[in-house]
Coordinates of C-alpha atoms in Angstrom, one line a residue:
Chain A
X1 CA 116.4 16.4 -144.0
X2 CA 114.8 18.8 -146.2
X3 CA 111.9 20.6 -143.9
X4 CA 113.0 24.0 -145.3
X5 CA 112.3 23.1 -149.1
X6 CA 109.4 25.1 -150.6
X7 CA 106.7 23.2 -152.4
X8 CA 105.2 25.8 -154.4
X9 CA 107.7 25.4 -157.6
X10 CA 107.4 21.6 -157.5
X11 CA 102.8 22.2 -157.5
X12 CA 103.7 25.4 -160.0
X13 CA 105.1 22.8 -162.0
X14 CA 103.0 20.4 -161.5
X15 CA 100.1 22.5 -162.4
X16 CA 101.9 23.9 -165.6
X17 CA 102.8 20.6 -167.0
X18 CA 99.3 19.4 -166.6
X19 CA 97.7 22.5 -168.5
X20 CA 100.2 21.4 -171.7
X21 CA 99.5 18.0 -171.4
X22 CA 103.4 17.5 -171.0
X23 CA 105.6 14.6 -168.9
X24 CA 108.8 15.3 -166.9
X25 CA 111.6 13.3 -166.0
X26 CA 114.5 14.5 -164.1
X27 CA 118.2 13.4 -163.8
X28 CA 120.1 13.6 -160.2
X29 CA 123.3 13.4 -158.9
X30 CA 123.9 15.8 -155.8
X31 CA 120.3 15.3 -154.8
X32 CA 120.5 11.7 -154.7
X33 CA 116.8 11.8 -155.2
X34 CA 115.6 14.7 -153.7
X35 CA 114.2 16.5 -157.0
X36 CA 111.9 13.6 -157.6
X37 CA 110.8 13.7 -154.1
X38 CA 109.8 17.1 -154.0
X39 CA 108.0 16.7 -157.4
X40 CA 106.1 13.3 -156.1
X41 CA 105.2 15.7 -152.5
X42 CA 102.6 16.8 -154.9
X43 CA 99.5 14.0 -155.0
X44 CA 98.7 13.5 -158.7
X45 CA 102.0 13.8 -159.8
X46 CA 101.8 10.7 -161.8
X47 CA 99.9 13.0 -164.4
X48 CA 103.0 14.1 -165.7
X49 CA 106.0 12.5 -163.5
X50 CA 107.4 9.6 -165.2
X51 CA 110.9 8.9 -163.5
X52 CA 113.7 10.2 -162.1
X53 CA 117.2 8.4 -162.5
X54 CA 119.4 9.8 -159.7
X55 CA 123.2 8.5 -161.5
X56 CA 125.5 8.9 -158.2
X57 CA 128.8 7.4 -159.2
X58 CA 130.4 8.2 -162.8
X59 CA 129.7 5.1 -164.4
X60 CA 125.8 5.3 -163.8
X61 CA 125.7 8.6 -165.8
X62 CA 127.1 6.8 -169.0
X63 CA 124.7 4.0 -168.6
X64 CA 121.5 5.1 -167.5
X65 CA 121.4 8.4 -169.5
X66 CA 124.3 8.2 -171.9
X67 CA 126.5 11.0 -170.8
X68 CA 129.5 10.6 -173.3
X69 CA 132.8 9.7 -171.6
X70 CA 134.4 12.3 -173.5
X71 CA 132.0 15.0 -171.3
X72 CA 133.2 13.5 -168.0
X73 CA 136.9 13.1 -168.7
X74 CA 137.0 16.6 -170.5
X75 CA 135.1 18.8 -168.2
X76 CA 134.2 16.2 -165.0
X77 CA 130.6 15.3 -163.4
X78 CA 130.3 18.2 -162.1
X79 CA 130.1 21.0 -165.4
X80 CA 127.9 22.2 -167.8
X81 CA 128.0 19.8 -170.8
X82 CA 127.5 16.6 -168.4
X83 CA 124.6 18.6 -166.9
X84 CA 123.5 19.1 -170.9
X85 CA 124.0 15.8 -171.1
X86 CA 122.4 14.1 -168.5
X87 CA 119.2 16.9 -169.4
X88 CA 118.7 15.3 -172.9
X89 CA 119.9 11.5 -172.1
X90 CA 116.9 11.9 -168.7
X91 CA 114.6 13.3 -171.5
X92 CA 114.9 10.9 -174.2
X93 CA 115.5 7.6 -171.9
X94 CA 112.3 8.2 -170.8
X95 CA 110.6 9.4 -173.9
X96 CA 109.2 12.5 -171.7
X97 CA 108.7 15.9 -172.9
X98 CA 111.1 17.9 -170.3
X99 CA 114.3 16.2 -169.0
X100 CA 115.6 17.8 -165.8
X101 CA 119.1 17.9 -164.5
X102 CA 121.0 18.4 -161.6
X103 CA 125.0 17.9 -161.1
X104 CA 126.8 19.7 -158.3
X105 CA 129.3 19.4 -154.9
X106 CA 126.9 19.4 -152.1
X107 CA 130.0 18.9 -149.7
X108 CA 131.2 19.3 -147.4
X109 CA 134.1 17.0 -149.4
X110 CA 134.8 17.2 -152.9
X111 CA 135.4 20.7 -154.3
X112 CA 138.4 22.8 -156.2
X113 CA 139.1 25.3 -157.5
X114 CA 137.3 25.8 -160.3
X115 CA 134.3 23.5 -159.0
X116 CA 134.0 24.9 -155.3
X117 CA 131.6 23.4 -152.9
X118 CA 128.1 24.7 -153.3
X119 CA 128.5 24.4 -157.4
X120 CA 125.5 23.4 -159.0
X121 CA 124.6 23.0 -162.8
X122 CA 121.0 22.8 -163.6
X123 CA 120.1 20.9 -167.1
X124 CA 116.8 21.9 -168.8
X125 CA 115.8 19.9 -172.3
X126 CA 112.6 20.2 -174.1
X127 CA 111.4 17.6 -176.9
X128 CA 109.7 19.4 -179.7
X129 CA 107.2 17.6 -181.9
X130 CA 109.9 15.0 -184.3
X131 CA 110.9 17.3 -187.8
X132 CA 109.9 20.5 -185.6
X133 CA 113.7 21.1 -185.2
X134 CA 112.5 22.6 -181.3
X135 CA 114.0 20.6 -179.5
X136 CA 117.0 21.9 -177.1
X137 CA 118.8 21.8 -173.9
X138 CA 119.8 24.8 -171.6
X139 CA 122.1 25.0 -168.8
X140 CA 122.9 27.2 -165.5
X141 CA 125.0 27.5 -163.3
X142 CA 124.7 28.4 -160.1
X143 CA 126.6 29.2 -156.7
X144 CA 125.1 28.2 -153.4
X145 CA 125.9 28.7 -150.2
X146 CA 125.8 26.5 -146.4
X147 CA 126.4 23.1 -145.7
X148 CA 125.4 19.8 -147.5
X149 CA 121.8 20.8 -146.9
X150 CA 121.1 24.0 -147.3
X151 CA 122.9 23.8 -150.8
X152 CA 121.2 20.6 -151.4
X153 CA 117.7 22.1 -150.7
X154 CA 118.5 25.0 -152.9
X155 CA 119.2 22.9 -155.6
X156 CA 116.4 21.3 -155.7
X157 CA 114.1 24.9 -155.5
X158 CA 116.5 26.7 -158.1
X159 CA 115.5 23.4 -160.8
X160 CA 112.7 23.6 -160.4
X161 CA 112.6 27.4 -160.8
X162 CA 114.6 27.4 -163.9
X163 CA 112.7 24.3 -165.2
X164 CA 109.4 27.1 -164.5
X165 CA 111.0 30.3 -167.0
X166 CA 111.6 27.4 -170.0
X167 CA 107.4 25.9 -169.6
X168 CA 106.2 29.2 -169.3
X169 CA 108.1 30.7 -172.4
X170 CA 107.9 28.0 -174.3
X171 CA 104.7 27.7 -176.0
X172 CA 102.7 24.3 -175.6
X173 CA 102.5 23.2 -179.3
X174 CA 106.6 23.4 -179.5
X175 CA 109.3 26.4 -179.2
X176 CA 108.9 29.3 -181.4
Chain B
X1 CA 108.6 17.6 -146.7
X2 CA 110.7 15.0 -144.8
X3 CA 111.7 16.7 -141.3
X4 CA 111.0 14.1 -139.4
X5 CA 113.1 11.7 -141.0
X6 CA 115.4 10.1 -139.1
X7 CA 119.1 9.7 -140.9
X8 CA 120.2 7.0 -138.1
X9 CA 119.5 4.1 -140.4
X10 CA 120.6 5.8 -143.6
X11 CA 123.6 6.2 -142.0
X12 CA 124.2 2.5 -140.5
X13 CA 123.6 1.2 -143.7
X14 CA 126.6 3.6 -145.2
X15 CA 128.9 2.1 -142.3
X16 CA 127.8 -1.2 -142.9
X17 CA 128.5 -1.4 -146.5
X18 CA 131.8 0.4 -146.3
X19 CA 132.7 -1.9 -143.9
X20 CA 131.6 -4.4 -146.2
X21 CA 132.7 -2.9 -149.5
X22 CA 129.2 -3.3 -151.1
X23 CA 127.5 -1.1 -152.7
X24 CA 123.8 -0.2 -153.3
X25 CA 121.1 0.6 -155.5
X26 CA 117.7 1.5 -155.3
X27 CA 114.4 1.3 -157.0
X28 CA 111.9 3.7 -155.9
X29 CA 107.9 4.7 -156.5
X30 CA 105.7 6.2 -154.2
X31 CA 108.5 7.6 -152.5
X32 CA 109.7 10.0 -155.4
X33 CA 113.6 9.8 -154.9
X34 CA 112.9 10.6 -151.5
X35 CA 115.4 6.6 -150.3
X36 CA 118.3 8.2 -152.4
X37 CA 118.0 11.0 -150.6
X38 CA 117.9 9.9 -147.6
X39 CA 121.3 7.6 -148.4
X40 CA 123.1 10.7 -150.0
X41 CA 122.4 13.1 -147.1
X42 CA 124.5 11.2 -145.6
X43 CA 128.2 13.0 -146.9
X44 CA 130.8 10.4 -148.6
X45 CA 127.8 8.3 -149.8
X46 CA 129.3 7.7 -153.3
X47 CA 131.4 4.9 -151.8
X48 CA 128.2 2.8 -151.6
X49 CA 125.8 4.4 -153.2
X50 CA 125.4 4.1 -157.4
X51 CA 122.4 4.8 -158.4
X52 CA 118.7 5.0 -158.1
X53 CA 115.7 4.6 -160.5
X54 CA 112.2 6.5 -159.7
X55 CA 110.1 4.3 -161.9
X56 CA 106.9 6.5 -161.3
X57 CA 104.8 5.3 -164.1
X58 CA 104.0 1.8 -165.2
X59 CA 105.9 1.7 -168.2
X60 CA 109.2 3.0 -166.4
X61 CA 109.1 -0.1 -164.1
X62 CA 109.3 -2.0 -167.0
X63 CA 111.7 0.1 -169.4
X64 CA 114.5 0.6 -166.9
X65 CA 114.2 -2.2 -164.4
X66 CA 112.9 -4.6 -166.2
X67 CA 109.9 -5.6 -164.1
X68 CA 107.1 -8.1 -166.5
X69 CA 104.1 -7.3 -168.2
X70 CA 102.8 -10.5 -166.1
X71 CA 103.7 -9.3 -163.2
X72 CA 102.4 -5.7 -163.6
X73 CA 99.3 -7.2 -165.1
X74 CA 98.5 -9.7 -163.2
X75 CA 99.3 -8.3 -159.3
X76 CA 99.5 -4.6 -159.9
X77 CA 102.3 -2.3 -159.7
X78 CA 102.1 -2.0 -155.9
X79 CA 102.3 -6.1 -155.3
X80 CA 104.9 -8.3 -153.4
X81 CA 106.1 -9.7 -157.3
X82 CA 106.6 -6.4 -158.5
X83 CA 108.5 -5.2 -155.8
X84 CA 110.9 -8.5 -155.9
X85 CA 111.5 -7.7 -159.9
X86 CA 112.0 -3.8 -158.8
X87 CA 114.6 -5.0 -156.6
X88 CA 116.5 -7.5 -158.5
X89 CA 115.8 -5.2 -161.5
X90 CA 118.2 -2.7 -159.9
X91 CA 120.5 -4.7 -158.7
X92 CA 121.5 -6.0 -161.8
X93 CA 121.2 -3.0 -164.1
X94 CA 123.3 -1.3 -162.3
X95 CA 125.6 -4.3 -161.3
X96 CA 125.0 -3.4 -157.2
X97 CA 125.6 -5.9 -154.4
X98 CA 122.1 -4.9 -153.1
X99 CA 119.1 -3.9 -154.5
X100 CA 116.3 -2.3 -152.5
X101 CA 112.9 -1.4 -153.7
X102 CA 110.0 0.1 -152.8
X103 CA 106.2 0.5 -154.2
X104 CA 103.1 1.4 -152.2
X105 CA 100.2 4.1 -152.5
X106 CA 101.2 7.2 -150.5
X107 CA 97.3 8.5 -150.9
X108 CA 95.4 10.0 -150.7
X109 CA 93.9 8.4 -153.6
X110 CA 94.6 5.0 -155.4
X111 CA 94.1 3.4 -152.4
X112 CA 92.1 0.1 -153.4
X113 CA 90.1 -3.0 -151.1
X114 CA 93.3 -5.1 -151.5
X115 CA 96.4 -2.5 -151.1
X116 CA 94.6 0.6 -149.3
X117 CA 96.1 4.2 -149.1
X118 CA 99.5 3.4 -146.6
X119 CA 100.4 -0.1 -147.8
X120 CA 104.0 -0.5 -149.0
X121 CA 105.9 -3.3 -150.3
X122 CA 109.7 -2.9 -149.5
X123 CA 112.3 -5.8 -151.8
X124 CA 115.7 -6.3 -150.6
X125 CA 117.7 -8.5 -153.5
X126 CA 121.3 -9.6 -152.9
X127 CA 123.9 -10.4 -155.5
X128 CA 126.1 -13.1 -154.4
X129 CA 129.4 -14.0 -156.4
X130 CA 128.5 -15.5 -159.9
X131 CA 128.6 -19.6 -159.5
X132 CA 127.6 -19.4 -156.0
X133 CA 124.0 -19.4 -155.7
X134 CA 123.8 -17.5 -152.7
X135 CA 121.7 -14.5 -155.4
X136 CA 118.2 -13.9 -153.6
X137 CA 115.5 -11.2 -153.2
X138 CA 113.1 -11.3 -150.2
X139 CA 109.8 -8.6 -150.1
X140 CA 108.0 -8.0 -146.6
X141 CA 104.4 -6.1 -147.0
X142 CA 104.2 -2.7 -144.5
X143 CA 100.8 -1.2 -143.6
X144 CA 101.4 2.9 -142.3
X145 CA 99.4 5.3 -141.2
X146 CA 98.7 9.1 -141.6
X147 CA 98.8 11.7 -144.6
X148 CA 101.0 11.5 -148.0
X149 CA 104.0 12.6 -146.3
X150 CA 104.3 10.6 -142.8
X151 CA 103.6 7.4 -145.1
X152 CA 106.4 8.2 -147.6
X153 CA 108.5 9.6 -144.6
X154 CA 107.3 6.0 -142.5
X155 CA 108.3 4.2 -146.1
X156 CA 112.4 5.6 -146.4
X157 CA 112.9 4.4 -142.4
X158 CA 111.3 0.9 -142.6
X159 CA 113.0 0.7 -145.8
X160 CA 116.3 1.0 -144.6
X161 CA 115.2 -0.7 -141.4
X162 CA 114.9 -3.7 -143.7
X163 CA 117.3 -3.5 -145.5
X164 CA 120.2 -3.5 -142.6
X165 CA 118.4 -6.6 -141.4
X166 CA 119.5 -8.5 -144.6
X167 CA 122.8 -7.0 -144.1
X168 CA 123.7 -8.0 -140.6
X169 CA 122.7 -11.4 -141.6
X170 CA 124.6 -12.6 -144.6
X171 CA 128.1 -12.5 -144.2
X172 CA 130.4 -10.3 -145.9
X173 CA 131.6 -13.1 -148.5
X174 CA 128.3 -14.2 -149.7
X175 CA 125.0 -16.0 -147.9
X176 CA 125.1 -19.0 -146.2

């Protein structure tokens, strides 16, 4: 299901969140889970994992991590401000430092034309220390290709690579 | 990280629900995400498949599921009670007709005299039609062997394995 997927972002993670003495908590909805999986592959991860809410269908994303109906009837599941969204609801849901999202069309059903299959938006938010003003959300968006694995498997290595350039420019005591 | 997982039951339980029109949630731990993504490898999974919950830490079991202090306290996270609450916990958050859970130690630490590395508590919680009192949530205890990843990989089969039991046993219109 996912024998191709490359560990060594989920332990470089692992090993960076540790070092700041930071928690993680990611947000799914292509991966159905997968993110958290690959995150957990790493024994010890309860050091800094503390959840991961995988919101499949529409209605999930509002309740579970507060994604605003106006960002999924204005620009759909699958774009950059539910991905924003879902980033910073994950994040402060779960009172963790990082919040982690993912919201794409894994196929091999369910793209258009401005969405095509292989679509993926990756969510990165960071809490700062409260008054700090630090705290902020990034977004990506990226185009895979293959079928519902492959692009499903390079979701989940891309996250956690762009989760990777945020913790290691952002300096452990808060964002410049 | 899960190559040898077999989708056969992930993808009987998608029939069986559609059949059914039932839909699913699940509540995960030493598994990571890894049950949703089993379910949502499986393409058109959003039919049945809502949401799941990774409650890695302690405090996530009870924040987003709901699971007791007295429970947690008094039988440990990885306990038959924990993983009933886990299970009914999800199923009603997320107003599912099935809730399935899962909570074990993966190792290879945390293991303990009474729930050593490889044992896994698997809930299956049903939501029958309000009035009916046909609602119940059943737990059955797994012992597996080998490394981190053929006990989580062992965990997402048997899951599922145990959860189409439940399914091909109540009838479509509630339980007997």
């Amino acid at each position: 299901m996912l024998d191709e997927i490359d560990l060594v972002f989920a332990t470089r993670v692992g090993e960076t969140l540790r070092e700041r003495g930071e928690t993680l908590a990611v947000a799914e909805s292509c991966t159905g889970g997968l993110l958290g999986g690959a995150l957990t592959a790493v024994s010890g991860a309860s050091d800094y994992f503390d959840a991961g809410l995988t919101t499949y269908a529409y209605d999930a994303k509002r309740r579970h991590l507060g994604v605003s109906r106006e960002a999924l009837d204005d620009h759909g599941a699958v774009s950059d401000p539910v991905a924003r969204e879902m980033a910073r609801g994950v994040r402060d849901v779960t009172d963790s430092t990082w919040g982690l999202s993912v919201t794409g069309v894994a196929g091999p059903t369910g793209g258009s034309e401005e969405t095509p299959v292989g679509t993926v938006f990756v969510g990165v938010a960071y809490a700062g220390p409260w008054g700090s003003g630090t705290s902020y959300a990034a977004v990506e968006r990226h185009q895979f290709d293959g079928d519902r694995e492959a692009i499903r498997t390079q979701t989940v290595e891309t996250a956690l690579a762009d989760l990777l350039v945020h913790l290691e420019r952002s300096p452990p005591d808060g964002r410049e």
